[in-house]
Amino acid sequence: MSIADNIQRVQERIANACARSGRHPSEVTLVAVTKQQTVDAMLAAVAAGLQQLGENRVEEAAVKIPQVAATATQPVTWHMVGHIQSRKAKQVVPLFDLAQSVDSLRLAQRLSRLAQARGRDFPVLLEINVSGEASKYGLVGYNWHNDEAVRQQLWQEVSAIMALPSLDVRGLMTMAPFGAEERIIRRVFADMSALRESLDANLPVLSMGMTDDFTIAIEEGATMIRVGRAIFGERK
């Protein structure tokens, strides 16, 4: 099947998940994750109507973004969705329109300084590790509803980041455990949705859900999903 066909199938699954949860498909933004994809594949996704593309690695994005921008027939919003090393943060602000993976106060402070130097407000999402996996990046949020120390620390970090100049904190991002049972995945996404509500801040974006679990994420309140394989096929 073509990339356009795959996108249509993903959009149908989005619509079905929204119907099951009493939501409208317009409430969910689809970000096509283009890690290791060719520029031609990325342009095919744009030609099929997608305007939100996500990259995991700064070096790869620095090569592909200018090429896509020079050829695409419509504007593209670029999301940084992978881990941001501090030494590469200086490339993120000029390359991307939004960083979804701000996983520490230190990184947020660096991005704030870089954005100030460029005279712009830089949109970000805060990555929260609510699954508790040691392999996952993010502000510590595991068991936040039962652990007062975790909750207070997280609230303090989020408040400190939101107060930084030139950072536009638009929401939260998380990842569920890979290959876990549905009940575990659903619990992680439900915990994340509840966390956003408990923060009592203007955080409209809730980015969660990838190829294997985006329908569950939508049912639990995701407003943004990050999908790669279901659009482009398996990476070589």
Short mmCIF file of C-alpha atoms in Angstrom, two decimals:
data_model
loop_
_atom_site.label_atom_id
_atom_site.label_comp_id
_atom_site.label_asym_id
_atom_site.label_seq_id
_atom_site.Cartn_x
_atom_site.Cartn_y
_atom_site.Cartn_z
CA MET A 1 0.00 0.00 0.00
CA SER A 2 1.12 3.56 -0.67
CA ILE A 3 1.97 6.11 1.99
CA ALA A 4 -1.25 7.94 1.11
CA ASP A 5 -3.22 4.71 1.64
CA ASN A 6 -1.51 4.13 4.98
CA ILE A 7 -2.33 7.66 6.11
CA GLN A 8 -5.97 7.12 5.21
CA ARG A 9 -6.03 3.92 7.26
CA VAL A 10 -4.45 5.69 10.25
CA GLN A 11 -7.01 8.50 9.96
CA GLU A 12 -9.82 5.93 9.90
CA ARG A 13 -8.45 4.36 13.07
CA ILE A 14 -8.24 7.81 14.66
CA ALA A 15 -11.89 8.45 13.74
CA ASN A 16 -12.96 5.09 15.18
CA ALA A 17 -11.08 5.66 18.43
CA CYS A 18 -12.63 9.12 18.71
CA ALA A 19 -16.10 7.68 18.13
CA ARG A 20 -15.57 5.12 20.91
CA SER A 21 -14.59 7.88 23.34
CA GLY A 22 -17.15 10.50 22.30
CA ARG A 23 -14.64 12.81 20.67
CA HIS A 24 -14.23 14.44 17.24
CA PRO A 25 -11.23 13.53 15.03
CA SER A 26 -10.36 17.20 14.74
CA GLU A 27 -9.32 17.04 18.42
CA VAL A 28 -6.36 14.79 17.53
CA THR A 29 -3.26 16.00 15.67
CA LEU A 30 -1.34 13.36 13.72
CA VAL A 31 2.44 13.81 13.70
CA ALA A 32 4.23 11.61 11.16
CA VAL A 33 7.52 10.43 12.66
CA THR A 34 10.05 10.37 9.83
CA LYS A 35 13.07 8.84 11.55
CA GLN A 36 15.29 7.10 8.93
CA GLN A 37 12.77 7.89 6.18
CA THR A 38 13.86 9.30 2.84
CA VAL A 39 13.04 12.81 1.72
CA ASP A 40 10.84 11.30 -1.04
CA ALA A 41 8.80 9.40 1.57
CA MET A 42 8.43 12.55 3.64
CA LEU A 43 7.29 14.54 0.61
CA ALA A 44 4.75 11.80 -0.18
CA ALA A 45 3.30 12.20 3.31
CA VAL A 46 3.09 15.96 2.86
CA ALA A 47 1.47 15.52 -0.56
CA ALA A 48 -1.12 13.25 1.10
CA GLY A 49 -2.08 16.08 3.41
CA LEU A 50 0.12 15.77 6.49
CA GLN A 51 1.68 19.00 7.70
CA GLN A 52 3.16 17.83 11.03
CA LEU A 53 6.42 15.87 10.81
CA GLY A 54 8.56 14.63 13.68
CA GLU A 55 12.27 13.82 13.78
CA ASN A 56 14.20 11.95 16.49
CA ARG A 57 17.77 12.99 15.73
CA VAL A 58 19.15 16.48 15.27
CA GLU A 59 21.84 15.43 12.76
CA GLU A 60 19.33 13.69 10.51
CA ALA A 61 16.86 16.56 10.75
CA ALA A 62 19.51 19.13 9.85
CA VAL A 63 19.98 17.39 6.49
CA LYS A 64 16.37 16.53 5.65
CA ILE A 65 14.41 19.57 6.86
CA PRO A 66 15.95 22.01 4.35
CA GLN A 67 15.45 19.50 1.53
CA VAL A 68 11.78 18.95 2.35
CA ALA A 69 11.18 22.67 2.87
CA ALA A 70 12.65 23.45 -0.54
CA THR A 71 10.30 21.05 -2.34
CA ALA A 72 7.10 20.69 -0.28
CA THR A 73 4.03 22.37 -1.75
CA GLN A 74 2.61 23.32 1.66
CA PRO A 75 4.13 24.50 4.94
CA VAL A 76 5.37 21.86 7.37
CA THR A 77 5.50 22.11 11.17
CA TRP A 78 8.59 20.32 12.49
CA HIS A 79 8.53 18.50 15.83
CA MET A 80 11.60 17.31 17.71
CA VAL A 81 10.35 14.09 19.32
CA GLY A 82 13.61 12.40 20.37
CA HIS A 83 15.87 12.89 23.36
CA ILE A 84 17.74 16.22 23.22
CA GLN A 85 21.35 16.12 24.33
CA SER A 86 22.37 19.38 25.98
CA ARG A 87 25.24 19.97 23.56
CA LYS A 88 22.84 19.70 20.60
CA ALA A 89 20.16 21.97 22.01
CA LYS A 90 21.60 24.94 20.14
CA GLN A 91 20.57 23.26 16.86
CA VAL A 92 17.04 22.46 18.01
CA VAL A 93 15.74 26.02 18.34
CA PRO A 94 16.59 27.14 14.77
CA LEU A 95 15.61 23.81 13.16
CA PHE A 96 12.31 22.94 14.81
CA ASP A 97 8.96 24.62 15.38
CA LEU A 98 8.30 22.64 18.58
CA ALA A 99 10.26 20.33 20.90
CA GLN A 100 8.15 17.57 22.43
CA SER A 101 10.91 16.05 24.55
CA VAL A 102 11.91 18.62 27.18
CA ASP A 103 12.77 16.19 29.94
CA SER A 104 14.57 18.28 32.59
CA LEU A 105 14.69 21.74 34.10
CA ARG A 106 18.31 22.04 32.99
CA LEU A 107 17.43 21.41 29.35
CA ALA A 108 14.49 23.83 29.58
CA GLN A 109 16.79 26.53 30.95
CA ARG A 110 19.22 25.99 28.06
CA LEU A 111 16.45 26.16 25.47
CA SER A 112 15.11 29.29 27.15
CA ARG A 113 18.49 31.03 26.83
CA LEU A 114 18.86 29.93 23.21
CA ALA A 115 15.36 31.12 22.33
CA GLN A 116 15.99 34.47 24.02
CA ALA A 117 19.19 34.89 22.02
CA ARG A 118 17.23 34.37 18.80
CA GLY A 119 14.47 36.70 19.92
CA ARG A 120 11.68 34.14 19.69
CA ASP A 121 9.26 32.21 21.85
CA PHE A 122 9.95 28.50 21.44
CA PRO A 123 7.01 26.07 21.88
CA VAL A 124 7.73 22.96 23.95
CA LEU A 125 6.07 19.98 25.56
CA LEU A 126 7.29 18.56 28.86
CA GLU A 127 8.17 14.87 28.74
CA ILE A 128 6.93 13.06 31.84
CA ASN A 129 7.99 9.53 32.77
CA VAL A 130 4.78 8.18 34.29
CA SER A 131 5.55 4.52 33.50
CA GLY A 132 8.49 4.42 35.91
CA GLU A 133 10.78 2.68 33.41
CA ALA A 134 14.47 3.37 33.99
CA SER A 135 15.03 3.34 30.21
CA LYS A 136 12.65 6.26 29.65
CA TYR A 137 13.62 9.92 29.82
CA GLY A 138 11.41 12.56 31.38
CA LEU A 139 10.54 14.41 34.54
CA VAL A 140 9.79 11.84 37.25
CA GLY A 141 6.04 11.28 37.41
CA TYR A 142 5.68 7.62 38.34
CA ASN A 143 3.00 7.07 41.00
CA TRP A 144 2.52 10.85 41.29
CA HIS A 145 -1.03 10.44 42.63
CA ASN A 146 0.10 8.33 45.61
CA ASP A 147 3.57 9.66 46.34
CA GLU A 148 3.49 13.15 47.86
CA ALA A 149 7.25 13.68 47.42
CA VAL A 150 7.09 12.83 43.70
CA ARG A 151 4.06 15.06 43.25
CA GLN A 152 5.63 18.07 44.98
CA GLN A 153 8.91 17.72 43.09
CA LEU A 154 7.12 17.41 39.76
CA TRP A 155 4.87 20.40 40.48
CA GLN A 156 7.93 22.49 41.38
CA GLU A 157 9.80 21.51 38.21
CA VAL A 158 6.83 22.16 35.94
CA SER A 159 6.20 25.54 37.59
CA ALA A 160 9.86 26.51 37.25
CA ILE A 161 9.91 25.59 33.56
CA MET A 162 6.67 27.41 32.83
CA ALA A 163 8.15 30.56 34.39
CA LEU A 164 11.17 30.59 32.07
CA PRO A 165 11.29 33.41 29.51
CA SER A 166 10.92 32.65 25.79
CA LEU A 167 9.56 29.14 26.39
CA ASP A 168 5.95 28.51 25.39
CA VAL A 169 4.95 25.39 27.35
CA ARG A 170 1.99 23.99 25.44
CA GLY A 171 1.48 20.62 27.06
CA LEU A 172 2.85 17.25 28.11
CA MET A 173 4.27 14.20 26.37
CA THR A 174 4.81 10.60 27.47
CA MET A 175 5.50 7.09 26.19
CA ALA A 176 3.95 3.85 27.36
CA PRO A 177 6.05 0.68 27.89
CA PHE A 178 6.84 -1.09 24.63
CA GLY A 179 5.06 -4.40 24.19
CA ALA A 180 3.13 -4.16 27.46
CA GLU A 181 -0.37 -5.52 28.02
CA GLU A 182 -3.22 -3.20 27.08
CA ARG A 183 -4.28 -2.70 30.70
CA ILE A 184 -0.80 -1.40 31.58
CA ILE A 185 -0.64 0.88 28.55
CA ARG A 186 -4.11 2.21 29.30
CA ARG A 187 -3.18 2.88 32.94
CA VAL A 188 -0.09 4.88 31.89
CA PHE A 189 -2.12 7.03 29.50
CA ALA A 190 -4.92 7.49 32.03
CA ASP A 191 -2.39 8.55 34.67
CA MET A 192 -0.95 11.09 32.23
CA SER A 193 -4.37 12.55 31.42
CA ALA A 194 -5.16 12.85 35.12
CA LEU A 195 -1.78 14.47 35.72
CA ARG A 196 -2.48 17.17 33.15
CA GLU A 197 -5.81 17.93 34.82
CA SER A 198 -4.23 18.02 38.28
CA LEU A 199 -1.56 20.52 37.25
CA ASP A 200 -4.33 23.09 36.79
CA ALA A 201 -2.41 24.97 34.10
CA ASN A 202 -3.09 25.94 30.51
CA LEU A 203 -1.65 22.84 28.84
CA PRO A 204 -3.84 22.06 25.82
CA VAL A 205 -1.55 19.50 24.19
CA LEU A 206 -1.32 15.92 25.43
CA SER A 207 1.06 13.99 23.18
CA MET A 208 0.91 10.24 23.74
CA GLY A 209 0.48 7.19 21.59
CA MET A 210 2.54 5.73 18.74
CA THR A 211 1.93 3.09 16.06
CA ASP A 212 1.22 0.21 18.47
CA ASP A 213 -0.92 2.09 20.99
CA PHE A 214 -2.28 5.35 19.55
CA THR A 215 -5.91 4.22 19.57
CA ILE A 216 -5.67 3.50 23.33
CA ALA A 217 -4.02 6.89 23.82
CA ILE A 218 -6.87 8.64 22.00
CA GLU A 219 -9.43 6.81 24.13
CA GLU A 220 -7.58 8.09 27.20
CA GLY A 221 -7.46 11.71 26.06
CA ALA A 222 -4.48 12.22 23.73
CA THR A 223 -4.70 15.36 21.60
CA MET A 224 -1.57 14.49 19.61
CA ILE A 225 -0.16 11.15 18.44
CA ARG A 226 3.25 10.31 16.96
CA VAL A 227 3.04 7.65 14.24
CA GLY A 228 5.86 6.28 12.09
CA ARG A 229 5.61 2.61 11.08
CA ALA A 230 1.86 2.65 10.40
CA ILE A 231 2.50 5.38 7.80
CA PHE A 232 5.90 4.51 6.32
CA GLY A 233 6.23 0.80 7.05
CA GLU A 234 9.02 -0.92 8.95
CA ARG A 235 12.34 0.95 9.04
CA LYS A 236 15.18 -0.79 7.21
#
